[in-house]
């Protein structure tokens, strides 16, 4: 890369110093773990306890259960509805407080909740959804007694078949508090700020319009608490996000909705969205029903008209154009890092190297199974490859080109938990972007109706004022903070088991992975 | 620039209640009778619609199951009386290949003519058999393969059917002559498979072909099903002449643009007989993809008098009558590659059929080497067929396809074709390909599961176990 397109030093000397201005006081959010109980009256649970009419209301079950599943309020004759979501299920049989066995009338019966069959899907299995809810509630991993399969989904490929090989005993002993999970974003050494995140992930772009501003603010507050970032998506920069400027990435996407010089100058990272994993080769969609007055104002468009962003950037048909694009932003804000978000075509490796040579600090590859507010089904299923392949391809190619340590490679598209994050990093990414998981923390059940009518019935991906009242910013940010905390604990736990002091040691360590469909007999090269 | 291909569509609401994926089970017992019952708060207003539907019900032939599965009422009911449940009728739809999801999306497209759009990421499996084991590609920054900066309104989906000789031979001043038919979409309507033949569907398909400008293959023996206005629809018909069947009368053959003949050892004679009657006719050869199908297709592909070969797998896209069937896309790919290696691929047209259930299958099949595809069952499903596979004479048809009104039936089918066309353009737009002719065999715009696994995970994890 001697003849790299970029001549940073020359550019820098021509630029004014004061191009970045955050004009409002920045919010502080403490990284405090507090219980954030589920917001629905009847929480979904994996197991149901049925009470027959043989029950004599003796109260034995309520007495023995340490979780407090059965509730017999003083002064009441009958039991209240059981709190099934705290029941640990059949694994309780091995304890001395299994209510079903202890009931003198044998009036209790435990069955698997038949609703689990319709909850979730192949990627987000009921177990993954329920365990994510638990993590968002408590801030730590659900106890193993719950029996959640929280590492793998059921898609039958990619991360769901890749496993981390833990040694029986870690090669070196590392204490959890020594583990470093930080992620350095600027590796170009170009005089722009060194930004370091406390965790190796940041929040994905979700525009105002596709999600509510409560959702955006919750994400932003959690990002502040964990010294990481959230992203505005392509729908403009909400005024209410300004106290979080230092932890916000603003997106320049093909629709250029709400992109102004002033919004570019507020932030520390600017992201170019060339493509999105859920709809590679297509522009963003926002269906008419979701273009409410506030969304239309923000995007400077007409009320109630569907918005289709073009594809691609019609000003970018080569790496040289791409560089010109980045230079434009670099001139407007000379302290910002630039991220290029691309999806995963066959030649994603070339795209990544090209982006690097054009001057991107971060190359963000968004795989085919990423989330979206609305995309044609045909695109979600069929276009471009899953990110698991993309990471390996890009990492290898960047390494061969000798620029691997000059780029921060970020992966996204179907990452659901700390294990996926660790696997993505072991495959070769530096860090990841998460999106859907944050929404699940807020109560998303992946019914895939984000695009419909008034939008999300769960009040997350909607701009309907009534529906979004279901969530408060305090509750929402606490849920995401809790989830982040649980993930970080999980990651630290993984690193301790592997005997690593830093997450950066894990990068590219494919020798620590195994694929359940393979013979796994390749000699490690590292 | 020629006129843009545009299909006029009109919303065609379903005659019967749709069969949804999930439904609410409601234990009315113990209901507290809250005034602000959660049912009133349904974002999709389904409870009110259901109540109205039940009131209007004439016969109890179906259930209302259009719950969107958001769990909101289930989780908010004061007494916890509601439960969400899989609709067993839905999960039993179709077969292993024609999944309930395929059937449902086909119904929706036939109703609205719109591209199905939804939120959240892809929910399905990582990969699967058949067409699910490949992805199509898209073009990104470094590959300015998009044909200029034009939008998708300039994408052409037209294909040619016929033989295109590589060189011209002059024979006493007559140029060797092969007719060519251009249709606006890489799609022909194929014969309905055995057991799915309902007489009135032939007439509906005929009108569909005329309205959309595509072609329809119809068994010559079903001529009387085509109705009286044969003259107007003749340009859109391909008469299928089965092995050993008599040729249609000369007067008819002279007016039709294309015929298809069953493959046997008499085809040379058949072709010359037909050409003797009408030299401007395109003759396709229908090859059933049985155990010898690929070999036979390669053989036919090398024949100088073969213009079009139509490779047909069974309804699930599988090789016919073998124990471990190959999938249509792999068989067509082999034939295509063989003809490419012989340097004669461009001279012949390949139609592939069987297992084309979704518009992406059309694009993927073309990438795997077909010029165009043949479809049949999706059109039947467009008429609200529930794929019970017991058509017989149609008396017991749950969708009562027999009595579908012409305007309704044709409208639904036209909607489906329009939605498919839009989705094909969507995929081609993403791929940056401006002509469907150039998509044929363009495996550079596709990613194959086996190859990707080998290239990325093979070197990391060894050999793939199967």
Coordinates of C-alpha atoms in Angstrom, one line a residue, chain B residues 94-279:
Chain B
X94 CA -47.8 -28.0 1.2
X95 CA -45.0 -30.5 1.3
X96 CA -41.3 -30.5 2.2
X97 CA -40.4 -28.4 -0.9
X98 CA -43.5 -26.2 -1.2
X99 CA -43.4 -24.9 2.4
X100 CA -46.2 -23.1 4.1
X101 CA -44.2 -19.9 3.9
X102 CA -43.9 -20.2 0.1
X103 CA -47.6 -20.8 -0.2
X104 CA -48.4 -17.9 2.0
X105 CA -46.2 -15.4 0.2
X106 CA -47.6 -16.5 -3.1
X107 CA -51.1 -15.8 -1.9
X108 CA -50.1 -12.4 -0.7
X109 CA -48.3 -11.5 -3.9
X110 CA -51.3 -12.7 -6.0
X111 CA -53.5 -10.5 -3.8
X112 CA -51.5 -7.3 -3.8
X113 CA -49.0 -7.6 -6.7
X114 CA -46.5 -6.1 -4.3
X115 CA -43.0 -7.2 -3.3
X116 CA -43.3 -8.8 0.1
X117 CA -41.5 -6.5 2.6
X118 CA -41.0 -7.2 6.3
X119 CA -38.9 -6.0 9.2
X120 CA -36.1 -7.7 11.2
X121 CA -33.4 -9.8 9.8
X122 CA -33.8 -13.0 7.9
X123 CA -35.4 -15.6 10.1
X124 CA -34.7 -18.8 8.3
X125 CA -32.0 -21.3 8.3
X126 CA -28.4 -20.5 7.4
X127 CA -28.6 -22.6 4.2
X128 CA -30.8 -25.4 2.8
X129 CA -31.2 -27.8 0.0
X130 CA -32.0 -26.8 -3.6
X131 CA -32.0 -23.1 -4.4
X132 CA -31.4 -22.2 -0.7
X133 CA -27.8 -23.4 -1.0
X134 CA -26.8 -20.3 -3.0
X135 CA -26.9 -16.6 -2.6
X136 CA -26.9 -14.0 -5.4
X137 CA -24.3 -11.3 -5.3
X138 CA -24.5 -7.6 -5.2
X139 CA -22.2 -4.9 -6.5
X140 CA -20.3 -2.8 -4.2
X141 CA -18.0 0.3 -4.5
X142 CA -15.0 -1.2 -6.1
X143 CA -16.8 -3.0 -8.9
X144 CA -18.6 -0.4 -10.9
X145 CA -20.4 -3.1 -12.7
X146 CA -23.7 -1.4 -12.5
X147 CA -24.4 -0.6 -16.1
X148 CA -23.9 3.1 -15.9
X149 CA -25.8 5.2 -13.5
X150 CA -29.2 4.3 -14.8
X151 CA -31.9 3.2 -12.4
X152 CA -33.8 0.0 -12.5
X153 CA -36.4 1.4 -14.9
X154 CA -33.7 0.6 -17.6
X155 CA -33.3 -3.0 -16.6
X156 CA -34.5 -5.3 -19.4
X157 CA -36.0 -8.7 -18.5
X158 CA -36.5 -9.7 -22.1
X159 CA -35.2 -13.0 -23.5
X160 CA -35.0 -14.6 -26.9
X161 CA -36.2 -18.1 -27.5
X162 CA -34.8 -20.0 -30.5
X163 CA -31.6 -20.9 -32.2
X164 CA -28.9 -18.4 -32.8
X165 CA -26.4 -19.9 -35.2
X166 CA -22.8 -18.8 -34.6
X167 CA -22.1 -18.5 -38.3
X168 CA -24.4 -18.0 -41.3
X169 CA -24.5 -20.7 -44.0
X170 CA -25.5 -19.6 -47.5
X171 CA -27.3 -22.2 -49.5
X172 CA -28.1 -21.0 -53.0
X173 CA -28.6 -17.5 -51.7
X174 CA -30.9 -18.6 -48.9
X175 CA -29.4 -17.8 -45.5
X176 CA -30.0 -20.6 -43.0
X177 CA -33.0 -19.5 -41.2
X178 CA -33.9 -19.9 -37.6
X179 CA -36.8 -17.9 -36.1
X180 CA -36.5 -16.1 -32.8
X181 CA -39.2 -15.1 -30.4
X182 CA -38.6 -12.4 -27.8
X183 CA -40.7 -12.3 -24.7
X184 CA -40.6 -9.6 -22.1
X185 CA -39.9 -11.8 -19.1
X186 CA -37.8 -15.0 -18.7
X187 CA -40.8 -17.1 -18.0
X188 CA -43.1 -19.4 -19.7
X189 CA -46.2 -21.0 -18.3
X190 CA -45.6 -24.7 -18.3
X191 CA -48.1 -27.6 -18.5
X192 CA -49.7 -28.3 -15.1
X193 CA -48.1 -31.5 -13.7
X194 CA -50.1 -34.7 -13.7
X195 CA -52.7 -34.6 -11.0
X196 CA -52.9 -30.8 -10.9
X197 CA -54.9 -30.4 -14.1
X198 CA -58.1 -28.4 -13.7
X199 CA -59.7 -27.7 -17.0
X200 CA -60.6 -24.0 -16.4
X201 CA -57.1 -23.2 -15.3
X202 CA -56.0 -23.6 -19.0
X203 CA -58.3 -20.8 -20.0
X204 CA -57.1 -18.6 -17.2
X205 CA -53.5 -19.2 -18.1
X206 CA -54.2 -18.3 -21.7
X207 CA -55.6 -14.9 -20.7
X208 CA -52.6 -14.4 -18.4
X209 CA -50.2 -15.1 -21.2
X210 CA -52.0 -12.7 -23.5
X211 CA -52.1 -10.0 -20.8
X212 CA -48.5 -10.2 -19.8
X213 CA -46.9 -11.0 -23.1
X214 CA -45.3 -14.3 -22.0
X215 CA -45.9 -17.7 -23.5
X216 CA -47.9 -20.6 -22.4
X217 CA -47.3 -24.2 -23.2
X218 CA -50.5 -26.0 -23.7
X219 CA -51.1 -29.6 -24.7
X220 CA -52.5 -29.6 -28.2
X221 CA -55.0 -32.2 -27.1
X222 CA -56.5 -29.6 -24.7
X223 CA -57.3 -27.4 -27.6
X224 CA -61.0 -27.3 -26.8
X225 CA -60.3 -25.9 -23.4
X226 CA -58.9 -22.7 -24.9
X227 CA -62.2 -21.3 -25.8
X228 CA -63.4 -19.5 -28.9
X229 CA -61.1 -16.5 -29.2
X230 CA -58.1 -18.7 -30.2
X231 CA -57.0 -16.2 -32.9
X232 CA -56.0 -13.5 -30.4
X233 CA -54.2 -15.8 -28.1
X234 CA -52.3 -17.9 -30.7
X235 CA -49.2 -15.7 -30.6
X236 CA -48.8 -16.5 -26.9
X237 CA -49.3 -20.2 -27.2
X238 CA -46.8 -23.0 -27.5
X239 CA -48.5 -26.2 -28.5
X240 CA -47.1 -29.3 -26.8
X241 CA -47.2 -32.3 -29.0
X242 CA -46.6 -35.4 -27.0
X243 CA -44.5 -38.3 -28.2
X244 CA -46.4 -40.2 -30.9
X245 CA -49.3 -37.8 -30.9
X246 CA -50.6 -36.5 -34.2
X247 CA -49.4 -33.2 -35.5
X248 CA -52.0 -30.4 -35.2
X249 CA -53.6 -29.5 -38.5
X250 CA -51.5 -27.5 -41.0
X251 CA -53.7 -24.5 -40.8
X252 CA -53.1 -24.2 -37.1
X253 CA -49.4 -24.9 -37.2
X254 CA -49.0 -22.1 -39.8
X255 CA -50.4 -19.6 -37.4
X256 CA -48.6 -20.5 -34.1
X257 CA -45.1 -19.2 -33.3
X258 CA -43.8 -22.1 -31.3
X259 CA -44.4 -25.7 -30.6
X260 CA -42.8 -28.1 -28.1
X261 CA -42.4 -31.8 -28.9
X262 CA -41.8 -34.7 -26.5
X263 CA -38.3 -36.2 -26.7
X264 CA -37.9 -39.6 -28.4
X265 CA -35.9 -41.0 -31.2
X266 CA -38.3 -39.5 -33.8
X267 CA -37.5 -35.9 -33.1
X268 CA -35.5 -35.3 -36.2
X269 CA -38.3 -36.4 -38.4
X270 CA -40.8 -34.4 -36.2
X271 CA -38.8 -31.2 -36.5
X272 CA -38.4 -31.5 -40.2
X273 CA -42.1 -32.3 -40.6
X274 CA -43.1 -29.3 -38.6
X275 CA -40.6 -27.0 -40.3
X276 CA -41.8 -28.2 -43.7
X277 CA -45.3 -26.9 -42.8
X278 CA -44.1 -23.7 -41.2
X279 CA -40.4 -22.7 -41.4

